[in-house]
Amino acid sequence: MMNQLIDIGVNLMHRSFDHDREDVVARAHAAGVTPLIMTGTSLRSSDEASRYAGKFPGKLVATAGIHPHDTRNCKENTMVRLRQLAKQPQVVAIGECGLDYNRDFSPRDVQRKWFEAQIQLACELQMPLFLHEREAHYDFVRIMKTYAGSMHKVVVHCFTGSMQELQVYLQLGFYIGITGWICDERRGKHLRELVKKIPLDRLMLETDAPFLTPRDLTVKPQDGRNEPSFLPHIAATVAGCLGITAEELAESTAQTTKDFFGLSL
């Protein structure tokens, strides 16, 4: 079996997992993917994720944050509740937060306000940031630079951007999360070159399950659902791009992830 892999982004509280959530965790563990870092995207999902993670010490941890899509629902007490969640031992990062100008489910000024509030919280608590950016690179970087001296650590989750964007993130000291997007011979082709530019000690892996199922899986799930047990397939693709073994990649990314999130596993 491959060395330990850590999936930094699993939407495990998504309704598509309601009927077999524990089985998904078990399959991931059997595939060497452990622990799983569950993504919080709203107050509700962050609360659910932290509660569920608390039942599986050593196997699950969680993030707590408000996705840009959900910032329209933020209220005055949102950050108070987020701070309370973030102080739980199983919560290891603030996020998923950021900017999304592709869908604009929340007004852009609202997105920016609550993104900045979450950066401030992460700075206050000295916790890592788990970030989302889609078609909002300029504003995203402008805001992040304001806090450059105060932030703890930052990962841009599910990176699919350009070489120029990657260079900016790396210059700012950010880490990069790569998903099964790299397994898509159509949309992900450019990532196969860009991943070579990411220093190994800044690279982490994720499925973003149940989304972004790798297109080139030999046996495709009938329901099309992605799950963390597919991470070794993504790791093999990334390792091939880098010209190293899957075992070397697993060892490197697992250590980077443990250091980044402060995991003592």
Coordinates of C-alpha atoms in Angstrom, one line a residue:
M1 CA 0.0 0.0 0.0
M2 CA 1.1 3.5 -0.7
N3 CA 2.5 5.7 2.1
Q4 CA 0.1 7.8 4.1
L5 CA -1.7 10.4 2.1
I6 CA -3.7 13.3 3.6
D7 CA -6.7 14.8 1.8
I8 CA -6.8 18.5 2.7
G9 CA -10.2 19.1 1.3
V10 CA -13.2 16.8 1.7
N11 CA -16.8 18.1 1.8
L12 CA -17.7 15.2 4.0
M13 CA -20.9 16.7 5.4
H14 CA -22.3 17.1 1.8
R15 CA -25.7 15.4 1.4
S16 CA -24.4 12.9 -1.1
F17 CA -22.5 11.3 1.8
D18 CA -25.5 11.1 4.1
H19 CA -26.2 7.4 3.5
D20 CA -22.6 6.1 3.8
R21 CA -20.4 8.7 5.5
E22 CA -18.7 6.2 7.8
D23 CA -18.1 3.8 5.0
V24 CA -16.4 6.7 3.0
V25 CA -14.1 7.3 5.9
A26 CA -13.3 3.6 6.2
R27 CA -12.6 3.2 2.5
A28 CA -10.3 6.2 2.6
H29 CA -8.4 4.7 5.6
A30 CA -8.1 1.4 3.9
A31 CA -6.6 3.2 0.9
G32 CA -4.0 4.9 3.1
V33 CA -5.8 8.3 3.0
T34 CA -5.8 9.4 6.6
P35 CA -6.6 11.8 8.3
L36 CA -9.2 13.6 6.2
I37 CA -9.5 17.4 6.6
M38 CA -13.2 18.2 6.3
T39 CA -14.1 21.5 4.8
G40 CA -16.4 24.0 6.5
T41 CA -18.2 26.3 4.1
S42 CA -20.9 27.9 6.2
L43 CA -21.6 28.3 10.0
R44 CA -23.8 25.2 9.8
S45 CA -21.5 23.0 7.8
S46 CA -18.5 24.1 9.9
D47 CA -20.4 23.2 13.1
E48 CA -21.5 19.9 11.6
A49 CA -17.9 19.1 10.4
S50 CA -16.3 19.9 13.8
R51 CA -18.9 17.8 15.6
Y52 CA -18.4 14.9 13.3
A53 CA -14.6 15.2 13.4
G54 CA -14.8 15.0 17.2
K55 CA -16.2 11.5 16.9
F56 CA -13.2 10.3 14.9
P57 CA -10.1 11.5 16.7
G58 CA -7.0 10.8 14.6
K59 CA -9.0 10.1 11.5
L60 CA -10.9 13.4 10.9
V61 CA -10.2 17.1 11.6
A62 CA -12.1 20.1 10.2
T63 CA -11.8 23.7 9.0
A64 CA -14.3 26.4 10.0
G65 CA -15.2 29.2 7.6
I66 CA -17.7 30.9 5.3
H67 CA -17.4 30.2 1.6
P68 CA -17.8 33.3 -0.6
H69 CA -21.1 31.9 -2.0
D70 CA -22.5 31.9 1.6
T71 CA -21.3 35.3 2.7
R72 CA -24.7 36.9 1.8
N73 CA -26.0 35.0 4.9
C74 CA -23.5 36.4 7.3
K75 CA -24.8 38.4 10.3
E76 CA -23.2 40.5 13.1
N77 CA -22.7 37.4 15.3
T78 CA -21.2 35.3 12.5
M79 CA -17.6 36.0 13.5
V80 CA -18.3 35.4 17.2
R81 CA -19.7 31.9 16.4
L82 CA -16.8 31.2 14.0
R83 CA -14.3 32.2 16.6
Q84 CA -15.9 29.8 19.1
L85 CA -15.8 26.9 16.5
A86 CA -12.1 27.7 15.6
K87 CA -11.0 27.3 19.2
Q88 CA -12.0 23.6 19.3
P89 CA -9.0 21.2 19.1
Q90 CA -10.3 19.4 16.0
V91 CA -10.6 22.6 14.0
V92 CA -7.3 23.2 12.3
A93 CA -7.8 26.1 9.9
I94 CA -10.0 29.1 9.0
G95 CA -11.9 28.6 5.7
E96 CA -13.0 27.7 3.2
C97 CA -13.1 31.5 2.5
G98 CA -12.1 33.8 -0.3
L99 CA -13.6 35.4 -3.4
D100 CA -15.7 33.9 -6.2
Y101 CA -16.5 36.3 -9.1
N102 CA -17.5 33.5 -11.4
R103 CA -20.9 32.8 -9.9
D104 CA -21.5 35.9 -7.8
F105 CA -23.9 34.1 -5.5
S106 CA -23.1 36.8 -3.0
P107 CA -22.5 40.5 -3.9
R108 CA -18.8 41.2 -4.4
D109 CA -18.6 43.9 -1.8
V110 CA -20.2 41.4 0.7
Q111 CA -17.7 38.7 -0.3
R112 CA -14.8 41.1 0.3
K113 CA -16.1 42.3 3.7
W114 CA -16.4 38.8 5.1
F115 CA -13.3 37.4 3.5
E116 CA -11.3 40.2 5.2
A117 CA -13.1 39.5 8.5
Q118 CA -12.0 35.8 8.3
I119 CA -8.4 36.8 7.5
Q120 CA -8.4 39.0 10.6
L121 CA -9.7 36.1 12.7
A122 CA -7.0 33.8 11.4
C123 CA -4.4 36.4 12.1
E124 CA -5.8 36.9 15.7
L125 CA -5.8 33.1 16.4
Q126 CA -2.6 32.5 14.3
M127 CA -4.4 29.7 12.4
P128 CA -3.8 28.6 8.8
L129 CA -6.1 29.9 6.1
F130 CA -7.8 27.6 3.6
L131 CA -8.7 29.7 0.6
H132 CA -10.9 29.8 -2.4
E133 CA -10.3 32.1 -5.4
R134 CA -12.2 32.0 -8.7
E135 CA -11.9 34.7 -11.3
A136 CA -11.1 37.2 -8.6
H137 CA -7.3 37.1 -8.5
Y138 CA -6.6 40.9 -8.4
D139 CA -8.9 41.7 -5.5
F140 CA -7.9 38.4 -3.7
V141 CA -4.2 39.3 -3.8
R142 CA -4.8 43.0 -3.0
I143 CA -6.6 42.0 0.2
M144 CA -4.1 39.3 1.1
K145 CA -1.1 41.6 0.8
T146 CA -2.6 43.9 3.4
Y147 CA -2.1 41.2 6.0
A148 CA 1.2 39.8 4.7
G149 CA 3.1 40.3 7.9
S150 CA 0.3 39.1 10.2
M151 CA -0.9 35.8 8.6
H152 CA 0.2 32.4 9.9
K153 CA 0.1 30.1 6.8
V154 CA -2.0 30.1 3.7
V155 CA -3.1 27.4 1.2
V156 CA -4.9 28.2 -2.0
H157 CA -7.2 25.2 -2.3
C158 CA -8.1 23.6 -5.6
F159 CA -5.6 25.7 -7.7
T160 CA -6.5 25.7 -11.4
G161 CA -5.1 29.1 -12.4
S162 CA -2.4 30.5 -14.7
M163 CA 1.4 30.5 -14.4
Q164 CA 1.3 34.2 -13.5
E165 CA -1.2 33.6 -10.7
L166 CA 0.8 30.6 -9.4
Q167 CA 4.0 32.7 -9.3
V168 CA 2.3 35.5 -7.3
Y169 CA 1.0 33.0 -4.8
L170 CA 4.4 31.3 -4.4
Q171 CA 6.1 34.7 -4.0
L172 CA 3.7 35.5 -1.2
G173 CA 4.7 32.2 0.5
F174 CA 1.4 30.5 -0.1
Y175 CA 0.9 26.7 -0.3
I176 CA -1.0 25.1 -3.2
G177 CA -3.6 22.4 -3.2
I178 CA -4.0 20.3 -6.3
T179 CA -7.1 18.2 -7.0
G180 CA -8.2 15.7 -9.6
W181 CA -8.6 18.6 -12.0
I182 CA -5.1 17.6 -13.1
C183 CA -6.5 14.2 -14.2
D184 CA -8.7 15.9 -16.8
E185 CA -7.0 15.8 -20.2
R186 CA -9.1 18.7 -21.4
R187 CA -9.4 21.3 -18.7
G188 CA -6.5 20.2 -16.6
K189 CA -3.8 19.9 -19.2
H190 CA -2.0 23.2 -18.2
L191 CA -1.8 22.0 -14.6
R192 CA 0.5 19.1 -15.6
E193 CA 3.1 21.7 -16.5
L194 CA 2.4 24.2 -13.7
V195 CA 2.6 21.6 -10.9
K196 CA 6.3 21.2 -11.8
K197 CA 6.8 24.9 -10.7
I198 CA 5.4 24.2 -7.2
P199 CA 8.2 23.5 -4.6
L200 CA 7.6 20.1 -3.1
D201 CA 7.4 21.6 0.4
R202 CA 4.6 23.9 -0.7
L203 CA 2.4 21.2 -2.4
M204 CA -0.6 19.5 -0.9
L205 CA -3.2 17.1 -2.3
E206 CA -7.0 17.0 -2.1
T207 CA -10.0 15.5 -3.7
D208 CA -12.6 18.2 -3.0
A209 CA -15.0 15.3 -2.7
P210 CA -17.8 14.8 -3.7
F211 CA -16.8 17.2 -6.5
L212 CA -14.1 17.0 -9.2
T213 CA -14.1 13.2 -9.7
P214 CA -11.0 12.4 -11.7
R215 CA -12.0 12.0 -15.4
D216 CA -9.5 9.2 -16.1
L217 CA -10.5 6.7 -13.4
T218 CA -10.5 3.2 -14.8
V219 CA -13.5 2.3 -12.8
K220 CA -15.8 5.2 -12.6
P221 CA -18.3 5.6 -9.7
Q222 CA -21.8 4.9 -10.8
D223 CA -23.2 8.0 -9.1
G224 CA -20.3 10.1 -10.4
R225 CA -19.4 11.0 -6.8
N226 CA -15.8 11.7 -5.9
E227 CA -14.5 10.4 -2.5
P228 CA -11.2 10.5 -0.6
S229 CA -10.2 6.9 -1.4
F230 CA -9.5 8.2 -5.0
L231 CA -6.6 10.4 -3.7
P232 CA -3.9 7.8 -4.5
H233 CA -5.0 8.0 -8.2
I234 CA -4.6 11.8 -8.1
A235 CA -1.2 11.4 -6.3
A236 CA 0.0 9.0 -9.0
T237 CA -0.9 11.5 -11.7
V238 CA 0.9 14.3 -9.9
A239 CA 4.0 12.1 -9.2
G240 CA 4.1 11.2 -12.9
C241 CA 4.2 14.9 -13.8
L242 CA 7.0 15.5 -11.3
G243 CA 9.1 12.5 -12.3
I244 CA 9.1 11.0 -8.8
T245 CA 7.5 8.0 -7.3
A246 CA 4.0 8.1 -5.8
E247 CA 5.6 7.0 -2.5
E248 CA 8.0 10.0 -2.5
L249 CA 5.1 12.3 -3.2
A250 CA 3.0 10.8 -0.5
E251 CA 5.8 11.2 2.1
S252 CA 6.5 14.8 1.1
T253 CA 2.9 16.0 0.9
A254 CA 1.9 14.2 4.1
Q255 CA 4.8 15.9 6.0
T256 CA 4.0 19.3 4.5
T257 CA 0.3 18.9 5.4
K258 CA 1.1 17.9 9.0
D259 CA 3.4 20.8 9.5
F260 CA 1.0 23.3 7.8
F261 CA -2.1 22.3 9.9
G262 CA -0.2 21.3 13.1
L263 CA -1.3 17.7 13.0
S264 CA 0.5 15.5 15.5
L265 CA -0.4 12.2 13.8

